[in-house]
PDB file of C-alpha atoms and ligand atoms in Angstrom:
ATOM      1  CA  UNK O   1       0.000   0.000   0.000  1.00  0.00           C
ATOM      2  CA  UNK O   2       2.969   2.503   0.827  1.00  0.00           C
ATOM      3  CA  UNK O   3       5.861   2.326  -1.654  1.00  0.00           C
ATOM      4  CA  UNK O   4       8.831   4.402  -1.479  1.00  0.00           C
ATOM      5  CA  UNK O   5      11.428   4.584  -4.487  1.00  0.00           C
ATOM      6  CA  UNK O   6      14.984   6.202  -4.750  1.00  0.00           C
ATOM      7  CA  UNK O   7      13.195   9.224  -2.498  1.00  0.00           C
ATOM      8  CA  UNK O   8      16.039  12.512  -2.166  1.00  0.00           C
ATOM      9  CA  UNK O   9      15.879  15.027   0.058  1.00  0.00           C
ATOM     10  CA  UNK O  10      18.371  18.208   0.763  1.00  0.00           C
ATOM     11  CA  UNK O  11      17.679  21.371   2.522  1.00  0.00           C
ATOM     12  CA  UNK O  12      19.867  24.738   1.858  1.00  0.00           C
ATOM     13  CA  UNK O  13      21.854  25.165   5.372  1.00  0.00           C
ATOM     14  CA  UNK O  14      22.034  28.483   6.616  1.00  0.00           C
ATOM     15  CA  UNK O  15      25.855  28.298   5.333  1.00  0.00           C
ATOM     16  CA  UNK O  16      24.833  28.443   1.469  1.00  0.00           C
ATOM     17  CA  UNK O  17      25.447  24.510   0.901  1.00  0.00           C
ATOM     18  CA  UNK O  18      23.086  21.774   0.224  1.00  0.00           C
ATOM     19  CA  UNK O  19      22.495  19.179   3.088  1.00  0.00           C
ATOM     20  CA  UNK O  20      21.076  15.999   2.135  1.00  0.00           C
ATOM     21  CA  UNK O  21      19.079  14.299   4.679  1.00  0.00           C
ATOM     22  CA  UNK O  22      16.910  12.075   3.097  1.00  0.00           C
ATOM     23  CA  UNK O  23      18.044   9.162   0.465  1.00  0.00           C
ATOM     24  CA  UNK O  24      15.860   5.844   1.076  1.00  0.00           C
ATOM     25  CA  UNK O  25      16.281   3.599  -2.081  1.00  0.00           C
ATOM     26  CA  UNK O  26      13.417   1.704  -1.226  1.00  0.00           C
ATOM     27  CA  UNK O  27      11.021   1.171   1.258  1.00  0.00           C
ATOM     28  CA  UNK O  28       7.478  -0.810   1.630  1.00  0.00           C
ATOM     29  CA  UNK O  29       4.562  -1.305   3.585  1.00  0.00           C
ATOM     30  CA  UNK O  30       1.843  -3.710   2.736  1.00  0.00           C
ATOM     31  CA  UNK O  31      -1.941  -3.526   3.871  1.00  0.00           C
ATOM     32  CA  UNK O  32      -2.520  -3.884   7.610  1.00  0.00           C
ATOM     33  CA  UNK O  33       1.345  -4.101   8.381  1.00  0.00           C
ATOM     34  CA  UNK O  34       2.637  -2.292  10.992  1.00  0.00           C
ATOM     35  CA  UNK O  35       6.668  -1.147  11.177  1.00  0.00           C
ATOM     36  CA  UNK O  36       8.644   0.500  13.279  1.00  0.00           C
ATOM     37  CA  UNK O  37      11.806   2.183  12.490  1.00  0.00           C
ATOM     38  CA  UNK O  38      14.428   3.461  14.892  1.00  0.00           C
ATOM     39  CA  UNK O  39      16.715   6.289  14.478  1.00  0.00           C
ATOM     40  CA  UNK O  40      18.980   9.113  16.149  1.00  0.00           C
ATOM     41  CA  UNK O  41      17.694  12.320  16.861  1.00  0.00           C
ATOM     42  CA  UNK O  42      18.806  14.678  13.318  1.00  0.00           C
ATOM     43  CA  UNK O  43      18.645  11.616  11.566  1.00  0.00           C
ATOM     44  CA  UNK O  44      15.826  12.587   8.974  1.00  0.00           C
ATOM     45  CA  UNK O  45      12.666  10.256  10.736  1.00  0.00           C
ATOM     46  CA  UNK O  46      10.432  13.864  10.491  1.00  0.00           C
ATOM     47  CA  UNK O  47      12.008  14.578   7.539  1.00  0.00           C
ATOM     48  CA  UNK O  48      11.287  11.386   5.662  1.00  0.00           C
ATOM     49  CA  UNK O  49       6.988  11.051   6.855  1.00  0.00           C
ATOM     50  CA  UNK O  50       6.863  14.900   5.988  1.00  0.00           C
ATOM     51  CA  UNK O  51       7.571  13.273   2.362  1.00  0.00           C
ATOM     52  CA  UNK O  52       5.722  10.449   2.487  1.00  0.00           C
ATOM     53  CA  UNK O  53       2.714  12.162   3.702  1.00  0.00           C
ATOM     54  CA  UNK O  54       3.404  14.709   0.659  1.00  0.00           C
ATOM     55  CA  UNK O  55       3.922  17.639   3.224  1.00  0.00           C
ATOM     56  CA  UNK O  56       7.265  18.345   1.686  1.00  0.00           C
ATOM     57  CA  UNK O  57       7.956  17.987  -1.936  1.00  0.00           C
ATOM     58  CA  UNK O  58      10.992  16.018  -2.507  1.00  0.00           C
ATOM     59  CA  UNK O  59      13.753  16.621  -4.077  1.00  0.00           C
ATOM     60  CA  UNK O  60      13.489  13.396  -6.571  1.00  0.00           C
ATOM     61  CA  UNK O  61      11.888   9.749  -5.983  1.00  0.00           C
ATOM     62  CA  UNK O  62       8.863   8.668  -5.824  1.00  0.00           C
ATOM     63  CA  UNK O  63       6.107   7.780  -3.254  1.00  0.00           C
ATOM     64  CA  UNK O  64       2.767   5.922  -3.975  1.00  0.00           C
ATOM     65  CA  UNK O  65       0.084   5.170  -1.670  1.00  0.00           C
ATOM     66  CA  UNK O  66      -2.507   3.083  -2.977  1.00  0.00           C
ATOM     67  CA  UNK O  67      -1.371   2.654  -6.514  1.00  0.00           C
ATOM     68  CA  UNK O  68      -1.468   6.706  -6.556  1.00  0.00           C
ATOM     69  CA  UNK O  69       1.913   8.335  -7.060  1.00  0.00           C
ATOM     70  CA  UNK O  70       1.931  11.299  -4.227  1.00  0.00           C
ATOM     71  CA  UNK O  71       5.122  12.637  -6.121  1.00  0.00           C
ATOM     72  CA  UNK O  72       3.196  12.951  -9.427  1.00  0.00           C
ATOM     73  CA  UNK O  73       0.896  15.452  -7.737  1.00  0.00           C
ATOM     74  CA  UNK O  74      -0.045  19.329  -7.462  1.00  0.00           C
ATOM     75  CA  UNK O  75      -0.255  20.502  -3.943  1.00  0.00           C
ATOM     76  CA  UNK O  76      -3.555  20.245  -3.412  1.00  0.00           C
ATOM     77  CA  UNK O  77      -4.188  16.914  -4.647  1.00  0.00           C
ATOM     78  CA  UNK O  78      -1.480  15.981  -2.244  1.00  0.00           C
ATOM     79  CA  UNK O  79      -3.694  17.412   0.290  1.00  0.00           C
ATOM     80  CA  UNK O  80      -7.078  15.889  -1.048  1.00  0.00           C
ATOM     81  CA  UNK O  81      -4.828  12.499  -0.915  1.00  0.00           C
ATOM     82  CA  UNK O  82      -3.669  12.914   2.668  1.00  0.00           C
ATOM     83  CA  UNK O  83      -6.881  13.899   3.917  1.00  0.00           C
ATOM     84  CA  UNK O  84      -8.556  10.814   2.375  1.00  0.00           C
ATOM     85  CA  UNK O  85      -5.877   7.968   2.960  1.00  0.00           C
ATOM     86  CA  UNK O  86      -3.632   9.356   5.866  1.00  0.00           C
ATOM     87  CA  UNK O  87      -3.472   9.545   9.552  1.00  0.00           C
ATOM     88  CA  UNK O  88      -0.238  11.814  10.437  1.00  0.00           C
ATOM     89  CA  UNK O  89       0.681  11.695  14.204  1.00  0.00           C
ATOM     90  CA  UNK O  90       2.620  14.990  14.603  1.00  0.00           C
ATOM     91  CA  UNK O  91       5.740  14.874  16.829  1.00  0.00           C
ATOM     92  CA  UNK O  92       4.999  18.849  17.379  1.00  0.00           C
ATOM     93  CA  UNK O  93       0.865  17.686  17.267  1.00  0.00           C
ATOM     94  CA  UNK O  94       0.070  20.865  15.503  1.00  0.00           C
ATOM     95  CA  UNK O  95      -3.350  21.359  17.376  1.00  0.00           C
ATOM     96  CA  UNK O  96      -5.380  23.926  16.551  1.00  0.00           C
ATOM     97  CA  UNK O  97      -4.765  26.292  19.389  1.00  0.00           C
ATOM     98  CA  UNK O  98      -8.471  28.082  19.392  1.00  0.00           C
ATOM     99  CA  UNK O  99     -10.327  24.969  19.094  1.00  0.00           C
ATOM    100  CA  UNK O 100     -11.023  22.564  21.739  1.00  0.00           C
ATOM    101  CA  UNK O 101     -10.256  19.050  22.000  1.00  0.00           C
ATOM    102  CA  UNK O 102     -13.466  17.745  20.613  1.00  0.00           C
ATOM    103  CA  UNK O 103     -13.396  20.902  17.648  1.00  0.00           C
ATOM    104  CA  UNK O 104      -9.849  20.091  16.623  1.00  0.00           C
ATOM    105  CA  UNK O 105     -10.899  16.006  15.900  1.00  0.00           C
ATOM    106  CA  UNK O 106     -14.136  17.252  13.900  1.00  0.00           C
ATOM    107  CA  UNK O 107     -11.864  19.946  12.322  1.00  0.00           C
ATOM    108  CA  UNK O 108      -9.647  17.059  11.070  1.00  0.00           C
ATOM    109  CA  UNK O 109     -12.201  14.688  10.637  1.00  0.00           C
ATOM    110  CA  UNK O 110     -14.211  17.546   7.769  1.00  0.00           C
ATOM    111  CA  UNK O 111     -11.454  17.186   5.136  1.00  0.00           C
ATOM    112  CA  UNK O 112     -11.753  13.357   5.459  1.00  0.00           C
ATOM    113  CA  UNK O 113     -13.800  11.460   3.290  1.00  0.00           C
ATOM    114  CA  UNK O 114     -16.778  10.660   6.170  1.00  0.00           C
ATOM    115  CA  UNK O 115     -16.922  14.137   6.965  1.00  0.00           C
ATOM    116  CA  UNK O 116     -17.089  15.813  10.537  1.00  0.00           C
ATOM    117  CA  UNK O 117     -18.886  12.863  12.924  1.00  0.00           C
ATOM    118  CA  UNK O 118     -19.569  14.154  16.183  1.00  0.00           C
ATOM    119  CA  UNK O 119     -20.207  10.113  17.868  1.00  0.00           C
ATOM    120  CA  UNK O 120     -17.558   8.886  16.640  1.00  0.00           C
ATOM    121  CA  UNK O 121     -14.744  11.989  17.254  1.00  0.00           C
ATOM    122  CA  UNK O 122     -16.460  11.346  21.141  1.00  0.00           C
ATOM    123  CA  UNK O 123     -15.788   7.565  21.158  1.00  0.00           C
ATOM    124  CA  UNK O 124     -12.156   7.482  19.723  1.00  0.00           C
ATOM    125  CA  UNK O 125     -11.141  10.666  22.324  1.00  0.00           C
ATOM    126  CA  UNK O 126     -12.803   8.464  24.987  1.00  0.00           C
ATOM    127  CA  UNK O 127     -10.520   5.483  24.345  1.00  0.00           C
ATOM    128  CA  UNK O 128      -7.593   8.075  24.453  1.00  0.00           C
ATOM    129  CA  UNK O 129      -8.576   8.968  27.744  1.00  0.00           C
ATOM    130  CA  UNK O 130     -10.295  12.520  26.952  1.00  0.00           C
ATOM    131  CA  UNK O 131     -13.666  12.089  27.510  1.00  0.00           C
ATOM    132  CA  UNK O 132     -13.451  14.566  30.477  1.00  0.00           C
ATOM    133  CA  UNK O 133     -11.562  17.187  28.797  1.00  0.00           C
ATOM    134  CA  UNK O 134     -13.431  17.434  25.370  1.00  0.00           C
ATOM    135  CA  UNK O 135     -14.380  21.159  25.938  1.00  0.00           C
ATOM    136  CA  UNK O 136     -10.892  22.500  27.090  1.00  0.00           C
ATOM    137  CA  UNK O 137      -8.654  23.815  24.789  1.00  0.00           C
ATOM    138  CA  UNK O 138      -4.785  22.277  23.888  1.00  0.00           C
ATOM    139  CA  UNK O 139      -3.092  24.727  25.814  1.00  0.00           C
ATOM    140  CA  UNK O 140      -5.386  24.275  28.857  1.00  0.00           C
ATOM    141  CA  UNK O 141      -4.132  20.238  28.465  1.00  0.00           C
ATOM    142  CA  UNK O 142      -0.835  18.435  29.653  1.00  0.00           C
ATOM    143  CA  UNK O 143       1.616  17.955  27.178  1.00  0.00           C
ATOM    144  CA  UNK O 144       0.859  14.324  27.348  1.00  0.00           C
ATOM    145  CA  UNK O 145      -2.891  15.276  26.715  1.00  0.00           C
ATOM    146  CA  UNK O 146      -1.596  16.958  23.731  1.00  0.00           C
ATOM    147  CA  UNK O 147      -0.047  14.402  22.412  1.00  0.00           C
ATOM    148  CA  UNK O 148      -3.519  11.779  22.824  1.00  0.00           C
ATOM    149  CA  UNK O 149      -5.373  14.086  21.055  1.00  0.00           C
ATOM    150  CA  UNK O 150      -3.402  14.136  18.340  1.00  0.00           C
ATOM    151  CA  UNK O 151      -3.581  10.508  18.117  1.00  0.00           C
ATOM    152  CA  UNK O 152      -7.162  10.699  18.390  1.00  0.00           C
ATOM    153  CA  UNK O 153      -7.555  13.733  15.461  1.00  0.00           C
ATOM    154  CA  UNK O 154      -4.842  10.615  12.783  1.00  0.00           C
ATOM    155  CA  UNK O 155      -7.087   7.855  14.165  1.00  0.00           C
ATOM    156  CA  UNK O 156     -10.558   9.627  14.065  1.00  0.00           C
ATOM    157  CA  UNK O 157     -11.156   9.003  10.217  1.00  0.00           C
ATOM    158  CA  UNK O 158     -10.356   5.658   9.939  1.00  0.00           C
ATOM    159  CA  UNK O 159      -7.492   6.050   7.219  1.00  0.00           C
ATOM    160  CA  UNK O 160      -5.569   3.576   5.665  1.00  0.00           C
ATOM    161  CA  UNK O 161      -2.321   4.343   6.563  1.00  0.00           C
ATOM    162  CA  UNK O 162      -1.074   5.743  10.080  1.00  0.00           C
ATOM    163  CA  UNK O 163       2.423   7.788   9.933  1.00  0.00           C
ATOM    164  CA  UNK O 164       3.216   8.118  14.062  1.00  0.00           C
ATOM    165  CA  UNK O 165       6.079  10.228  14.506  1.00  0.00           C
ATOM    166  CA  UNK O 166       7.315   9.646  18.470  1.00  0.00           C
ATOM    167  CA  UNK O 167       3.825   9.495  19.061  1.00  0.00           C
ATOM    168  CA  UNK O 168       5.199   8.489  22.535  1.00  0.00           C
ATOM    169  CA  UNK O 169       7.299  10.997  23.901  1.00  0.00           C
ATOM    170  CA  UNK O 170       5.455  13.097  26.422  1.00  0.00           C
ATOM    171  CA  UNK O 171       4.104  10.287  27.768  1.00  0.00           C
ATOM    172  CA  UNK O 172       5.136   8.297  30.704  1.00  0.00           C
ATOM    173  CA  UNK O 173       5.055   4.221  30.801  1.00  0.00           C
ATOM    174  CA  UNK O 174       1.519   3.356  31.393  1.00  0.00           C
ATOM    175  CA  UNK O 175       0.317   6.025  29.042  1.00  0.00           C
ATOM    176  CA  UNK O 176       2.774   5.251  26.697  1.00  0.00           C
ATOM    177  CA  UNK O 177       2.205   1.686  26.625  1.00  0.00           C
ATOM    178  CA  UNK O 178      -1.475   2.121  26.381  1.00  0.00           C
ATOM    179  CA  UNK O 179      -1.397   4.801  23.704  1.00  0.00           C
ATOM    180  CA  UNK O 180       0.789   2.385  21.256  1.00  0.00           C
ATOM    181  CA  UNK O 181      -1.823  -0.150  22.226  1.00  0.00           C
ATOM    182  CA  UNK O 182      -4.781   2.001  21.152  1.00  0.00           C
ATOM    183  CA  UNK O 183      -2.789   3.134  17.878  1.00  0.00           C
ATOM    184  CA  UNK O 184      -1.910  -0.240  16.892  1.00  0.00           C
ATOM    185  CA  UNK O 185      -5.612  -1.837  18.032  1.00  0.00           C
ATOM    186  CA  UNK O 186      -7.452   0.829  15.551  1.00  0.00           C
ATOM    187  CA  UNK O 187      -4.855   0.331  12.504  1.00  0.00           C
ATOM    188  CA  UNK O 188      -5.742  -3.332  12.881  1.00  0.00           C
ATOM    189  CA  UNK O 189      -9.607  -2.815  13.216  1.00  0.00           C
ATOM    190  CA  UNK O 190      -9.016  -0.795  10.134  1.00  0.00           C
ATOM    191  CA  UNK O 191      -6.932  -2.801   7.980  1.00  0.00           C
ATOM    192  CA  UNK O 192      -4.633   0.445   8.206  1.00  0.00           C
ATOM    193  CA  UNK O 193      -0.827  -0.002   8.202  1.00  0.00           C
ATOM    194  CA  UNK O 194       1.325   2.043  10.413  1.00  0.00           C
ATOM    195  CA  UNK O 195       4.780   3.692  10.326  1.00  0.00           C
ATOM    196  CA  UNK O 196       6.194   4.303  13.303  1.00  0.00           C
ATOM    197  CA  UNK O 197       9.155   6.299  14.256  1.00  0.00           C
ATOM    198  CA  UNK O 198      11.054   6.889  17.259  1.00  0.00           C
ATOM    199  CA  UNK O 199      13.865   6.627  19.433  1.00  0.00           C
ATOM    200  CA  UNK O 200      11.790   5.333  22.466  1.00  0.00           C
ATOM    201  CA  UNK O 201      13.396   2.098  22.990  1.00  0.00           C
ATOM    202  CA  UNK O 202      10.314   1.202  25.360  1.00  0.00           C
ATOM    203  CA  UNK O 203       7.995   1.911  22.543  1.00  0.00           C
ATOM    204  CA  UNK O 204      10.064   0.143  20.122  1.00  0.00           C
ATOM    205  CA  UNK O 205       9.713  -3.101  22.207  1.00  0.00           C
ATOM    206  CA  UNK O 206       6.626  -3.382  21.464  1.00  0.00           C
ATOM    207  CA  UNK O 207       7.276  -4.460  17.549  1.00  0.00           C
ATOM    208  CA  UNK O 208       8.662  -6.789  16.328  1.00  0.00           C
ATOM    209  CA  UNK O 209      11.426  -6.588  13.639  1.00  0.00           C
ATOM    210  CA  UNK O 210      12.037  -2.963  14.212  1.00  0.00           C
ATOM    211  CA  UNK O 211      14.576  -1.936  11.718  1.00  0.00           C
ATOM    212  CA  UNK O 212      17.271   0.711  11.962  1.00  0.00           C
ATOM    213  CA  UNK O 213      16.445   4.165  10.130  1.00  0.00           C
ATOM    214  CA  UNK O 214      19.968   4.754   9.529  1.00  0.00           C
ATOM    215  CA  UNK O 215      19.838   1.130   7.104  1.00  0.00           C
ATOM    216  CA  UNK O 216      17.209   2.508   4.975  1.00  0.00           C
ATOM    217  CA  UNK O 217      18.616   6.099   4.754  1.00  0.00           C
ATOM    218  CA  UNK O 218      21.780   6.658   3.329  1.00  0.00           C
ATOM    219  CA  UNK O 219      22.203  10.249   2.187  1.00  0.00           C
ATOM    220  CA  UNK O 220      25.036   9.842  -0.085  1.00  0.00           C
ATOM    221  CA  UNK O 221      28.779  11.931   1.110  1.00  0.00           C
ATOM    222  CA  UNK O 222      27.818  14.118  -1.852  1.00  0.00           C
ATOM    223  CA  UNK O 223      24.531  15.114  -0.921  1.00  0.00           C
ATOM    224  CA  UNK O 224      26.750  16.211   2.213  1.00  0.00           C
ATOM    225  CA  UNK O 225      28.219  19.455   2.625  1.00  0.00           C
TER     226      UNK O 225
HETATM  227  N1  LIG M 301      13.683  23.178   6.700  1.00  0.00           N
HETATM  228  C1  LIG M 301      14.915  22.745   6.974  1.00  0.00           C
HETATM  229  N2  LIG M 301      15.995  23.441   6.571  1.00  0.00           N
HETATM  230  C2  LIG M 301      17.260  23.003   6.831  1.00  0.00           C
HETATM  231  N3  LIG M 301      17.523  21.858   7.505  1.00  0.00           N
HETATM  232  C3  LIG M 301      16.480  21.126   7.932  1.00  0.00           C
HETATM  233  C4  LIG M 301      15.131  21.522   7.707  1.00  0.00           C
HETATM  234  N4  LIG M 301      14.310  20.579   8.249  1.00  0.00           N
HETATM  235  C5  LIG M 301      15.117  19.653   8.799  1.00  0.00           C
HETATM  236  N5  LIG M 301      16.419  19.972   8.612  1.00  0.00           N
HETATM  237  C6  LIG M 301      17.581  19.191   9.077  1.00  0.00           C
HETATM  238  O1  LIG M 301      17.343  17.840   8.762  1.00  0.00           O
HETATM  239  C7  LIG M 301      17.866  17.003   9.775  1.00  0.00           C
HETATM  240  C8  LIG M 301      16.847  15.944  10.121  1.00  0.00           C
HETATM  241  O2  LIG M 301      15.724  16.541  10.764  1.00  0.00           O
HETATM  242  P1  LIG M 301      14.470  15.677  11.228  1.00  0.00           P
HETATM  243  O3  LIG M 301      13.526  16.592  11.900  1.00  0.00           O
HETATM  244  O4  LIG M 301      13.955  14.916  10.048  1.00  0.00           O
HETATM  245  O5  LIG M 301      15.160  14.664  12.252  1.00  0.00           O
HETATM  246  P2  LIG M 301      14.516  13.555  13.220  1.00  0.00           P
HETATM  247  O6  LIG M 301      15.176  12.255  12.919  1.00  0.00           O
HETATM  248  O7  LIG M 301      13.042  13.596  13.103  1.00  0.00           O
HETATM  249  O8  LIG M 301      14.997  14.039  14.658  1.00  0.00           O
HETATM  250  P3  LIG M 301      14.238  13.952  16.109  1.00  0.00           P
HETATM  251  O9  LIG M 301      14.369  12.532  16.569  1.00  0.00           O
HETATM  252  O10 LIG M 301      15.027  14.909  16.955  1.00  0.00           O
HETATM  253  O11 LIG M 301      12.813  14.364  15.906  1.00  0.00           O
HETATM  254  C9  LIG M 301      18.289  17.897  10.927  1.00  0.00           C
HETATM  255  O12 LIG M 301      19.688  17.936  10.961  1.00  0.00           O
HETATM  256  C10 LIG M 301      17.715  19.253  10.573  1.00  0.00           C
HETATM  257  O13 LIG M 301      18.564  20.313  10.937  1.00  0.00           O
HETATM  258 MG1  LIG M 302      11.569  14.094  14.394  1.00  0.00          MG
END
């Protein structure tokens, strides 16, 4: 469902030079599967599901997702794509700061394909945990909080591929380990597959056959500078 093909990335550094980051020669995920990947901070995990999700362009390579080539496409059917196929776990979470909890799931869920569904946003932020903070807003929320509801805003329209990026990190072991629970439970009710990034070494326990980042991405000496 997710194949990756001779995918470049380089940013300009601040110096003048190019700095490449990303080079994964290939990289796939069937339906359903679910991979993790493990990798360094600065080591281009971010980098690489910003591309896959099509919110960077890349440099070269290509990316399909369901027999559609995201690196074929305009910007906006990159966004039509995403918003129909793709659950993005933010490491950042990018909530919308003057929207509650329960706004900023219905807010994601309206550029889906089902549309904003108001039972449904309330069920999947009650198996995160929210269902007593639905009305406050992200900044009125641990950072941990944060972090749930942004798994419940990638979860909430049921797509067919997850991207988690350290979907862990603010959270300590119980919610942790009951977060990658939930995430992995709904990608399996769904037939979804999921990515998975991180450096968590607790969180990376839980999979098995996690591979090394740093295997898959080799951004060659002269992409270097
Ligand atoms: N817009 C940009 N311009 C220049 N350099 C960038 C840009 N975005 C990322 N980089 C560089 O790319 C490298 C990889 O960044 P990325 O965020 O993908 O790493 P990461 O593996 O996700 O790290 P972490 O585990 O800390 O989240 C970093 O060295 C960063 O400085
Ligand atoms: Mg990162």
């Amino acid at each position: 469902m997710l194949a990756v093909a001779d995918l470049h990335k380089s940013f300009v550094s601040p110096e003048g030079g190019r700095v490449g980051i990303v080079h994964v020669a290939a990289f796939a995920l069937a339906a359903g599967e679910q991979r993790a990947l493990r990798g360094e901070s600065g080591s281009g995990k971010t980098t690489f599901l910003h591309l896959i999700a099509g919110i960077l362009a890349a440099d070269s390579g290509h990316v399909t997702i369901d027999g559609v080539e995201m690196t074929a496409l305009g910007e906006s059917q990159r966004d039509r794509l995403r918003a129909a196929k793709l659950g993005y776990i933010f490491q950042a979470f990018n909530l919308l700061q003057g929207h509650t909890v329960l706004e900023n799931v219905l807010l994601g869920m309206g550029f889906g394909p089902r549309g904003a569904d108001a039972v449904h946003a309330r069920e999947i932020l009650t198996r995160v945990g929210l269902a007593h903070r639905l009305h406050h807003f992200p900044r009125q929320l641990s950072t941990g909080q944060q972090q749930r509801v942004a798994v419940a805003r990638a979860l909430a329209n049921r797509p067919r591929l997850v991207l988690a990026d350290e979907p862990t990190g603010n959270l300590d072991h119980r919610h942790a380990r009951e977060s990658l629970v939930l995430i992995r439970e709904v990608c399996r009710e769904n037939d979804a597959a999921l990515l998975l990034v991180s450096h968590d070494e607790q969180a990376l326990a839980q999979f098995e056959g996690v591979q090394d980042f740093a295997l898959i991405n080799r951004p060659g000496p002269e992409d270097r500078s």
